[in-house]
Amino acid sequence: MTLGSRYQILALAGSGTMGTVYRARDLELDEVVALKVLHASLADDASTIERFRREAKLARRITHPNVARVHDIAEHDGLKFLTMEYVDGESLASVLRARGALPLVEVRRVARAVCDGLAAAHDAGVVHRDLKPDNILIARDGRIAVTDFGIARAVVDRDALTRTLGALVGTPAYMAPEQIEDPDNVDLRCDLYAFGAVLFELLTGERAWTGPNLFVVMSRRLGEPPPDPRALDGAISEALADVVKRAMARQRDDRFSSAGELGDALETCLSSAAEPRSRRPRRPTSSSLAATKTVAVLPFRYVGPPSDEYFADGLTDDLIDTLSMTRGLRVRPRGMTTTLKSIDVDPREVARTLDVQVVVEGSVRRMGTATRLSARVIHVSDGIQIWAQRFDVAQGDFLVAADRIAHGIAEALTADLTTSRRHEASDPDAIELYLRGRRELRASWSGDLSGAVELLESAVARAPADPNLVATWALALSRLAFLQGGATRLRARQAAERAVVVAPNLGESWVALAATRVYFGDQIGAAEALRSGVHRIPTSGRLRAALARVQLEVDVLDEAIRQLETAMQLDPTVPDLTEDLARAQALRGAWTEVDALLARPVDDDHGRLTRAVHRARLDLWRGNAVEVPDAVIAANIAALPLKVLLLQRDVARGHVTHDRLDDLEAEAMLPRPRFSLLLWQLFAELSAILGEHDRALAAVGRAIDGGLVDAAWLRRCPLLAGLRRDERWPALVARVEELAARLRGIVGSEADGL
């Protein structure tokens, strides 16, 4: 798409409170620029646009290498946009999210550049008024530049009708007190205050002012002295802390008088400062990985024989999977978009419903032995089509083309797609079998997986070196072995060992390997496989979820919750994520969080049944009644989980016969090592509720004999409180505690380094 017959949109760079920034090519000058499309609330006001023009003209007077130059303001079909110098790199905000507190040598470099840039702007009579890490750019060549000069001023100086809104312009975490109290009476020292707040964050990894809402954040700086960074890091020198506090002084007359003076003071402190040995970068949390762009991939439209519709489903799933593992994106799970299949939808309405910034849509058309794939990316707030592409491919190139589409979308969204590209075509029949098998695997995750395994096995037989096929086949077999046990365990182990050789960069391979090691009693080897896999593929949500489940069992709850939340950010399509997170919160006694998690929507019959069983279990933990949704009974799937659910309901009501409990015990005795452990745990809980103390204790013993390592459950489950008072309990659980301690050394918070 081209704006004003001059600026060709190349990619979405980011969004902010005032507009959306694109990377664009100036076709007249043949150079890349940053193009900011103003939000309609600003663009529709003629006086504001005139002020933008004046501020842009004023900002053009700043010529300094540490300031991104402003070019002009223009219009296209009602869209108002600014053009600015494009700085190829990342924002300081992105660096802080990923790394936390920076080494002093880097703080010094940022401080010098920003102070020099501010000094040049102030000398030209321009005050920024909204300085923050998002507006400090670090180029790939090391240059540091401050951007967005003049934009905040243009908004603040709106007419009297909007001036009260102008008081809130700026970012609360970095705004000077006078911007809150008297926004019409500010000077260059508000920029010094803002940079003091940025310095606080550079040194500590935390914001200077925090609070549960906007007004708390703003009021704290009005009633409290500036915070001391040494309260968070005692290794920071007193002189450096004093500079930060002076820059953030409540009264502007107590601050430095100029950016140059602040820069000189920082240079004095930082030029001779030794790097404190105790300081280290903050380990990234789930918020560090939080996506900056929200995306919905709509079900791709299909044109062709109805029997081949799974090609469109396969492309949609592949894009969701790949983009979900892309740093910088938050992709809505397929369950939220499935209802939009085969209907005409307005992308803007979809965006409002799903709360996303970007919509991906497209089509799949079968033409004999060839397939035409079309896709486009739309930024919904302004309707700009960021990217569009069409591919005509042979069936064997289907996944290669899907990969090219995913990489094209990621590039258009300026996101970091870390998955490797597929370069080779696969056997056309193998692709067909793979797509059908993967669809069956997802649809039957908690049910009969034999059909999915058969399809995937046939696909691998035709394309034995295709990483995606082999990894998915190994994952399906490992899940089937969990549900069936028996001879399937050996087949699953062989497939997993093959997968880590053929597909070492896919999370499914390592998850399958870890699962099959557990089936053969090697919990230590399983934990080591998961840790190795996460270090190798840190963006795999499935791998992080598997690691978190081990952490959950060995009672490293805070770390398990962190990993589960990170996994949900990376790939919300991983099965049972919400249920595992709810169980972790229940073990902590955080029932409000449990209820919020279990209230999240579920998109299919198997998912609803799994959710109902987990909800029933946790309701029993706290003595609540158990409700069985009519939709779950009507679906009539997965006989054993449904039998367990109905048994849980009747135990809660006190309406249960011993023969039904005997049936569950018989199921637990079947040779399905991992699944049987879960059944023994459920059996122990139900027996404890019914007052069958010895039977419950025996069930715990059977689970431990089978390889149970769930120390958190043994320690914390409310239903086992009576068993924990039994004199036989310490000897019974001693083996678990010993193994759990060894596993904590492998997957615990200090060991994983993630």
mmCIF file of N, CA, C and O in Angstrom, residues 518 523 668 672-682 702-709:
data_model
loop_
_atom_site.group_PDB
_atom_site.id
_atom_site.type_symbol
_atom_site.label_atom_id
_atom_site.label_comp_id
_atom_site.label_asym_id
_atom_site.label_seq_id
_atom_site.Cartn_x
_atom_site.Cartn_y
_atom_site.Cartn_z
ATOM 1 N N VAL A 518 10.072 -40.684 31.153
ATOM 2 C CA VAL A 518 9.267 -40.866 32.363
ATOM 3 C C VAL A 518 8.563 -42.215 32.330
ATOM 4 O O VAL A 518 8.485 -42.919 33.344
ATOM 5 N N GLN A 523 13.006 -40.270 35.496
ATOM 6 C CA GLN A 523 12.569 -38.890 35.702
ATOM 7 C C GLN A 523 13.723 -37.900 35.610
ATOM 8 O O GLN A 523 13.546 -36.768 35.143
ATOM 9 N N ALA A 668 -6.975 -47.814 37.408
ATOM 10 C CA ALA A 668 -5.647 -47.368 37.837
ATOM 11 C C ALA A 668 -4.636 -48.502 37.804
ATOM 12 O O ALA A 668 -3.425 -48.261 37.661
ATOM 13 N N ARG A 672 -0.575 -48.486 32.433
ATOM 14 C CA ARG A 672 -0.395 -47.200 31.754
ATOM 15 C C ARG A 672 0.364 -46.309 32.729
ATOM 16 O O ARG A 672 -0.249 -45.500 33.431
ATOM 17 N N PRO A 673 1.679 -46.454 32.816
ATOM 18 C CA PRO A 673 2.439 -45.903 33.947
ATOM 19 C C PRO A 673 2.103 -44.463 34.307
ATOM 20 O O PRO A 673 1.783 -44.168 35.457
ATOM 21 N N ARG A 674 2.163 -43.556 33.359
ATOM 22 C CA ARG A 674 1.970 -42.149 33.710
ATOM 23 C C ARG A 674 0.499 -41.839 33.973
ATOM 24 O O ARG A 674 0.159 -41.164 34.942
ATOM 25 N N PHE A 675 -0.387 -42.319 33.130
ATOM 26 C CA PHE A 675 -1.811 -42.065 33.305
ATOM 27 C C PHE A 675 -2.321 -42.727 34.581
ATOM 28 O O PHE A 675 -3.161 -42.177 35.296
ATOM 29 N N SER A 676 -1.787 -43.899 34.889
ATOM 30 C CA SER A 676 -2.218 -44.593 36.103
ATOM 31 C C SER A 676 -1.876 -43.800 37.357
ATOM 32 O O SER A 676 -2.611 -43.840 38.346
ATOM 33 N N LEU A 677 -0.751 -43.072 37.328
ATOM 34 C CA LEU A 677 -0.398 -42.255 38.492
ATOM 35 C C LEU A 677 -1.488 -41.228 38.773
ATOM 36 O O LEU A 677 -1.873 -41.004 39.927
ATOM 37 N N LEU A 678 -1.977 -40.578 37.714
ATOM 38 C CA LEU A 678 -3.046 -39.597 37.886
ATOM 39 C C LEU A 678 -4.298 -40.263 38.443
ATOM 40 O O LEU A 678 -4.958 -39.727 39.351
ATOM 41 N N LEU A 679 -4.632 -41.456 37.943
ATOM 42 C CA LEU A 679 -5.822 -42.148 38.435
ATOM 43 C C LEU A 679 -5.664 -42.537 39.903
ATOM 44 O O LEU A 679 -6.623 -42.450 40.682
ATOM 45 N N TRP A 680 -4.463 -42.963 40.314
ATOM 46 C CA TRP A 680 -4.241 -43.284 41.725
ATOM 47 C C TRP A 680 -4.391 -42.032 42.593
ATOM 48 O O TRP A 680 -4.930 -42.098 43.712
ATOM 49 N N GLN A 681 -3.919 -40.895 42.090
ATOM 50 C CA GLN A 681 -4.083 -39.660 42.858
ATOM 51 C C GLN A 681 -5.564 -39.319 43.032
ATOM 52 O O GLN A 681 -6.006 -38.959 44.129
ATOM 53 N N LEU A 682 -6.323 -39.412 41.944
ATOM 54 C CA LEU A 682 -7.757 -39.133 42.034
ATOM 55 C C LEU A 682 -8.449 -40.128 42.958
ATOM 56 O O LEU A 682 -9.330 -39.759 43.754
ATOM 57 N N ARG A 702 0.590 -46.871 46.093
ATOM 58 C CA ARG A 702 0.645 -47.430 44.738
ATOM 59 C C ARG A 702 1.180 -46.395 43.748
ATOM 60 O O ARG A 702 1.945 -46.729 42.839
ATOM 61 N N ALA A 703 0.768 -45.145 43.923
ATOM 62 C CA ALA A 703 1.259 -44.087 43.037
ATOM 63 C C ALA A 703 2.764 -43.899 43.201
ATOM 64 O O ALA A 703 3.502 -43.759 42.217
ATOM 65 N N ILE A 704 3.230 -43.922 44.444
ATOM 66 C CA ILE A 704 4.666 -43.751 44.694
ATOM 67 C C ILE A 704 5.444 -44.928 44.122
ATOM 68 O O ILE A 704 6.506 -44.756 43.506
ATOM 69 N N ASP A 705 4.920 -46.133 44.279
ATOM 70 C CA ASP A 705 5.577 -47.307 43.704
ATOM 71 C C ASP A 705 5.661 -47.197 42.179
ATOM 72 O O ASP A 705 6.592 -47.719 41.560
ATOM 73 N N GLY A 706 4.686 -46.499 41.587
ATOM 74 C CA GLY A 706 4.665 -46.350 40.136
ATOM 75 C C GLY A 706 5.524 -45.214 39.618
ATOM 76 O O GLY A 706 5.577 -44.985 38.406
ATOM 77 N N GLY A 707 6.187 -44.477 40.528
ATOM 78 C CA GLY A 707 7.093 -43.418 40.089
ATOM 79 C C GLY A 707 6.598 -42.005 40.330
ATOM 80 O O GLY A 707 7.113 -41.055 39.737
ATOM 81 N N LEU A 708 5.626 -41.809 41.209
ATOM 82 C CA LEU A 708 5.112 -40.473 41.492
ATOM 83 C C LEU A 708 6.218 -39.566 42.033
ATOM 84 O O LEU A 708 6.986 -39.964 42.904
ATOM 85 N N VAL A 709 6.286 -38.328 41.509
ATOM 86 C CA VAL A 709 7.231 -37.339 42.040
ATOM 87 C C VAL A 709 6.508 -36.062 42.457
ATOM 88 O O VAL A 709 7.139 -35.028 42.658
#
